[in-house]
Short mmCIF file of C-alpha atoms in Angstrom, two decimals:
data_model
loop_
_atom_site.label_atom_id
_atom_site.label_comp_id
_atom_site.label_asym_id
_atom_site.label_seq_id
_atom_site.Cartn_x
_atom_site.Cartn_y
_atom_site.Cartn_z
CA MET P 118 -18.19 250.68 3.03
CA PHE P 119 -19.42 252.49 -0.07
CA LYS P 120 -17.35 255.53 0.85
CA ARG P 121 -14.21 253.36 0.89
CA ILE P 122 -15.10 251.79 -2.47
CA LYS P 123 -15.61 255.26 -3.93
CA SER P 124 -12.16 256.33 -2.73
CA ASP P 125 -10.67 253.14 -4.24
CA ILE P 126 -12.14 254.15 -7.60
CA GLN P 127 -11.06 257.79 -7.29
CA CYS P 128 -7.43 256.89 -6.58
CA VAL P 129 -7.20 255.26 -10.03
CA PHE P 130 -7.81 258.62 -11.68
CA GLU P 131 -5.21 260.23 -9.44
CA ARG P 132 -2.45 257.73 -10.27
CA ASP P 133 -3.17 256.53 -13.80
CA PRO P 134 -3.31 259.15 -16.59
CA ALA P 135 -4.80 256.50 -18.92
CA ALA P 136 -8.03 256.38 -16.89
CA ARG P 137 -10.75 258.27 -18.77
CA ASN P 138 -14.07 257.70 -17.01
CA THR P 139 -15.67 255.78 -14.15
CA PHE P 140 -17.33 253.19 -16.38
CA GLU P 141 -14.03 252.30 -18.00
CA VAL P 142 -12.29 252.01 -14.62
CA LEU P 143 -15.05 249.82 -13.17
CA THR P 144 -15.08 247.44 -16.13
CA THR P 145 -11.46 247.20 -17.31
CA TYR P 146 -9.15 247.61 -14.29
CA PRO P 147 -8.27 244.21 -12.73
CA GLY P 148 -6.43 245.92 -9.87
CA LEU P 149 -9.64 247.63 -8.83
CA HIS P 150 -11.63 244.42 -9.28
CA ALA P 151 -9.21 242.58 -6.99
CA ILE P 152 -9.58 245.25 -4.30
CA LEU P 153 -13.38 245.15 -4.50
CA TRP P 154 -13.39 241.35 -4.22
CA TYR P 155 -10.95 241.61 -1.31
CA ARG P 156 -13.22 244.04 0.55
CA ALA P 157 -16.08 241.53 0.34
CA ALA P 158 -13.90 238.54 1.26
CA HIS P 159 -12.29 240.39 4.19
CA PHE P 160 -15.75 241.27 5.53
CA LEU P 161 -16.76 237.61 5.41
CA TRP P 162 -13.47 236.51 6.97
CA ASN P 163 -14.11 238.79 9.96
CA LYS P 164 -17.59 237.26 10.23
CA ARG P 165 -15.92 233.82 10.56
CA LEU P 166 -17.17 232.72 7.13
CA LYS P 167 -13.62 231.75 6.26
CA TRP P 168 -14.27 229.12 3.60
CA LEU P 169 -16.55 231.46 1.66
CA ALA P 170 -13.98 234.24 1.99
CA ARG P 171 -11.22 231.99 0.64
CA PHE P 172 -13.49 230.84 -2.19
CA ILE P 173 -14.16 234.44 -3.21
CA SER P 174 -10.46 235.33 -3.11
CA THR P 175 -9.66 232.27 -5.24
CA ALA P 176 -12.31 233.23 -7.78
CA ALA P 177 -10.92 236.77 -7.86
CA ARG P 178 -7.48 235.32 -8.54
CA TRP P 179 -8.80 233.45 -11.56
CA PHE P 180 -10.44 236.56 -12.98
CA THR P 181 -7.75 239.14 -12.17
CA GLY P 182 -4.44 237.29 -11.79
CA ILE P 183 -4.06 238.93 -8.37
CA GLU P 184 -3.99 236.87 -5.18
CA ILE P 185 -4.99 238.66 -1.97
CA HIS P 186 -5.56 236.64 1.17
CA PRO P 187 -8.83 237.74 2.80
CA ALA P 188 -7.19 237.92 6.25
CA CYS P 189 -4.62 240.59 5.30
CA LYS P 190 -5.22 244.22 6.25
CA ILE P 191 -5.38 246.83 3.49
CA GLY P 192 -5.94 250.52 4.07
CA GLU P 193 -7.71 252.99 1.85
CA ARG P 194 -6.91 253.92 -1.76
CA LEU P 195 -4.58 251.04 -2.61
CA PHE P 196 -3.79 251.17 -6.34
CA ILE P 197 -2.62 247.98 -8.06
CA ASP P 198 -1.43 248.97 -11.53
CA HIS P 199 -1.76 246.26 -14.22
CA GLY P 200 -1.77 243.75 -11.37
CA MET P 201 -0.94 240.39 -12.97
CA GLY P 202 1.07 238.22 -10.59
CA VAL P 203 0.60 240.30 -7.45
CA VAL P 204 0.54 238.20 -4.25
CA ILE P 205 -0.39 239.58 -0.83
CA GLY P 206 -0.02 237.14 2.06
CA GLU P 207 -2.26 236.40 5.01
CA THR P 208 -0.57 238.54 7.68
CA ALA P 209 0.47 241.38 5.36
CA GLU P 210 -0.59 244.91 6.29
CA ILE P 211 -0.79 247.81 3.83
CA GLY P 212 -1.33 251.43 4.81
CA ASP P 213 -3.22 254.17 2.98
CA ASP P 214 -2.44 255.50 -0.51
CA CYS P 215 0.01 252.72 -1.42
CA THR P 216 0.81 251.65 -4.99
CA LEU P 217 1.79 248.16 -6.15
CA TYR P 218 2.82 247.28 -9.69
CA HIS P 219 2.56 243.93 -11.45
CA GLY P 220 4.55 240.99 -10.15
CA VAL P 221 4.85 242.30 -6.59
CA THR P 222 4.99 239.75 -3.79
CA LEU P 223 4.37 240.55 -0.14
CA GLY P 224 5.40 237.12 1.08
CA GLY P 225 6.53 235.15 4.09
CA THR P 226 9.84 233.45 4.87
CA THR P 227 8.72 230.89 7.44
CA TRP P 228 6.14 228.15 7.86
CA GLN P 229 5.55 229.08 11.50
CA LYS P 230 2.21 230.59 12.45
CA GLY P 231 1.99 234.21 13.47
CA LYS P 232 3.15 237.40 11.79
CA ARG P 233 5.22 236.34 8.78
CA HIS P 234 4.41 238.89 6.04
CA PRO P 235 5.53 242.52 5.67
CA THR P 236 3.87 245.70 6.86
CA LEU P 237 3.80 248.69 4.50
CA GLY P 238 3.30 252.18 5.84
CA ASP P 239 1.35 254.94 4.11
CA ARG P 240 2.16 256.12 0.56
CA VAL P 241 4.60 253.28 -0.14
CA VAL P 242 5.37 252.50 -3.79
CA VAL P 243 6.53 249.00 -4.74
CA GLY P 244 7.89 248.62 -8.27
CA ALA P 245 7.15 245.85 -10.75
CA GLY P 246 8.48 242.43 -9.82
CA ALA P 247 9.70 243.45 -6.36
CA LYS P 248 9.61 240.93 -3.52
CA VAL P 249 9.14 242.14 0.05
CA LEU P 250 9.58 239.13 2.30
CA GLY P 251 9.18 238.40 5.99
CA PRO P 252 7.67 240.25 8.96
CA ILE P 253 9.51 243.48 8.20
CA THR P 254 8.24 247.05 8.19
CA VAL P 255 8.51 249.42 5.24
CA GLY P 256 8.21 252.99 6.51
CA ASN P 257 5.89 255.72 5.25
CA ASP P 258 6.74 257.23 1.83
CA ALA P 259 9.35 254.54 1.10
CA ARG P 260 9.95 253.30 -2.45
CA ILE P 261 10.92 249.80 -3.52
CA GLY P 262 12.60 249.59 -6.92
CA SER P 263 11.53 247.15 -9.61
CA ASN P 264 12.73 243.54 -9.12
CA ALA P 265 14.27 244.36 -5.73
CA VAL P 266 14.28 241.67 -3.04
CA VAL P 267 13.74 243.29 0.36
CA VAL P 268 14.26 241.23 3.52
CA LYS P 269 15.22 243.98 5.98
CA GLU P 270 13.46 246.97 7.49
CA VAL P 271 13.13 250.05 5.26
CA PRO P 272 13.22 253.42 7.07
CA GLU P 273 10.65 256.10 6.34
CA GLY P 274 11.10 258.01 3.11
CA ARG P 275 13.97 255.89 1.75
CA THR P 276 14.46 254.13 -1.58
CA VAL P 277 15.58 250.50 -1.85
CA VAL P 278 16.90 248.77 -4.99
CA GLY P 279 18.77 245.62 -5.93
CA ILE P 280 19.17 242.02 -4.75
CA PRO P 281 19.37 241.96 -1.80
CA GLY P 282 17.69 245.32 -1.37
CA ARG P 283 19.92 248.21 -0.35
CA ILE P 284 19.16 251.82 0.47
CA VAL P 285 20.39 254.19 -2.25
CA GLU P 286 19.55 257.51 -0.62
CA PRO P 287 21.62 257.86 2.58
CA ASN P 288 21.01 260.61 5.09
CA LYS P 289 22.71 263.85 4.11
CA SER P 290 25.80 264.42 6.21
CA GLU P 291 27.94 267.56 6.15
CA THR P 292 30.37 265.83 3.80
CA LEU P 293 27.57 264.95 1.40
CA LYS P 294 26.22 268.50 1.52
CA ARG P 295 29.68 269.83 0.59
CA ARG P 296 29.91 267.36 -2.28
CA GLU P 297 26.49 268.38 -3.56
CA LYS P 298 27.48 272.03 -3.37
CA MET P 299 30.58 271.31 -5.45
CA ALA P 300 28.54 269.19 -7.85
CA GLU P 301 26.10 272.07 -8.29
CA LYS P 302 29.03 274.42 -8.89
CA ILE P 303 30.36 272.34 -11.78
CA GLY P 304 26.91 271.60 -13.16
CA PHE P 305 26.37 268.00 -12.07
CA ASP P 306 23.04 267.10 -10.45
CA ALA P 307 24.16 264.38 -8.04
CA TYR P 308 20.65 263.14 -7.28
CA GLY P 309 18.36 265.38 -9.30
CA VAL P 310 18.70 263.69 -12.69
CA LYS P 311 16.10 265.23 -14.95
CA GLN P 312 14.11 263.69 -17.80
CA ASP P 313 16.17 265.46 -20.46
CA VAL P 314 19.38 263.80 -19.23
CA THR P 315 19.86 260.46 -20.97
CA ASP P 316 23.13 259.53 -19.27
CA PRO P 317 24.08 261.16 -15.94
CA VAL P 318 27.62 259.71 -16.12
CA GLU P 319 28.17 261.32 -19.51
CA LYS P 320 26.85 264.62 -18.18
CA ALA P 321 29.20 264.42 -15.19
CA ILE P 322 32.23 263.74 -17.40
CA TYR P 323 31.50 266.64 -19.72
CA SER P 324 30.87 268.95 -16.77
CA LEU P 325 34.23 267.98 -15.27
CA LEU P 326 35.96 268.54 -18.63
CA ASP P 327 34.41 272.00 -18.88
CA HIS P 328 35.56 272.76 -15.35
CA ILE P 329 39.11 271.60 -16.10
CA GLN P 330 39.21 273.68 -19.26
CA VAL P 331 38.31 276.84 -17.36
CA GLN P 332 41.01 276.05 -14.78
CA ASP P 333 43.61 275.60 -17.53
CA GLU P 334 42.68 278.96 -19.05
CA LYS P 335 42.97 280.69 -15.68
CA LEU P 336 46.37 279.10 -14.97
CA GLU P 337 47.64 280.13 -18.39
CA LYS P 338 46.55 283.74 -17.83
CA MET P 339 48.20 283.72 -14.38
CA ALA P 340 51.46 282.43 -15.91
CA GLN P 341 51.39 285.16 -18.54
CA ALA P 342 50.75 287.83 -15.90
CA LEU P 343 53.67 286.56 -13.77
CA HIS P 344 55.95 286.64 -16.84
CA ARG P 345 54.99 290.27 -17.55
CA LEU P 346 55.87 291.14 -13.95
CA GLY P 347 59.37 289.73 -14.42
CA GLY P 348 58.89 286.19 -13.28
CA GLU P 349 60.22 283.08 -14.96
CA THR P 350 58.44 281.66 -17.98
CA ILE P 351 56.30 278.71 -17.03
CA ASP P 352 56.39 276.15 -19.81
CA MET P 353 55.15 272.75 -18.70
CA HIS P 354 54.30 270.03 -21.18
CA LEU P 355 51.14 268.16 -20.28
CA PRO P 356 50.90 264.44 -21.11
CA LYS P 357 49.23 263.65 -24.41
CA LEU P 358 45.84 262.01 -24.43
CA ASP P 359 46.14 260.44 -27.88
CA ASP P 360 46.43 256.91 -26.49
CA VAL P 361 43.39 257.23 -24.20
CA VAL P 362 40.39 255.48 -25.67
CA LEU P 363 36.92 255.51 -24.12
CA GLU P 364 34.42 252.71 -24.55
CA PRO P 365 31.10 254.17 -25.78
CA SER P 366 28.11 253.24 -23.62
CA ASP P 367 25.73 253.42 -26.60
CA PRO P 368 25.83 250.23 -28.76
CA GLU P 369 24.86 252.21 -31.87
CA GLN P 370 27.70 254.64 -31.26
CA ALA P 371 30.14 251.74 -30.80
CA ALA P 372 29.03 250.20 -34.10
CA HIS P 373 29.44 253.57 -35.81
CA LEU P 374 32.98 253.88 -34.47
CA LYS P 375 33.85 250.41 -35.73
CA GLN P 376 32.58 251.29 -39.18
CA SER P 377 34.66 254.48 -39.08
CA GLY P 378 37.81 252.47 -38.37
CA GLN P 379 38.36 253.91 -34.89
CA LYS P 380 39.84 251.54 -32.35
CA HIS P 381 38.32 251.27 -28.88
CA ASP P 382 39.13 248.47 -26.38
#
């Protein structure tokens, strides 16, 4: 029991860089408080002291803003970050090393008795405000995006976003591998967007423009070489781009363009 509590405390240091010392974690982290109260309530629930267990969980809800039913099953090292508004239902099951952010609901979709809440595998991360509903299974190492509503099974290692939740990282087929190879060639990180990239769409457009410019230069040199060898002069007029106007994605940039008198529709 004490070994499990110690691991619950240690996982805070591993997943929250703001944690400074054990005393601070024990006294100021409501997510940890909720887990400690749950451990006690779950023990009493298994001893058939169900009213006392529910009373403790209700008291913990008042103090922490986190509602955990004492009958649910929670593995080791669950980290609830911030925690306010988290709800974990009666038949929910959570594996080891999972992370839940504030506003997460592991809820049911039926009034029938039996298994009606989700099961999370190991190392699952559920973003702020996400709702995982029904007796579904979320596989190991899966990630649920913030504010997503998940009502279907989530395979192992996948990421789900949106309402209703949809998988955004499909399995890599041969076609996808070829596309990624081409994307790498022209300098576009299809899935590996880094922290120094503020707008991946903008980066993709500029990379494509650079690629087209190099192609134009090569074609022009080829035309000149053919002309020197006695071939016909290639003189093709490309369409003008003067009438093409792009809508800036940055509101500040759009305001600046308006002040400069540039038209963009």
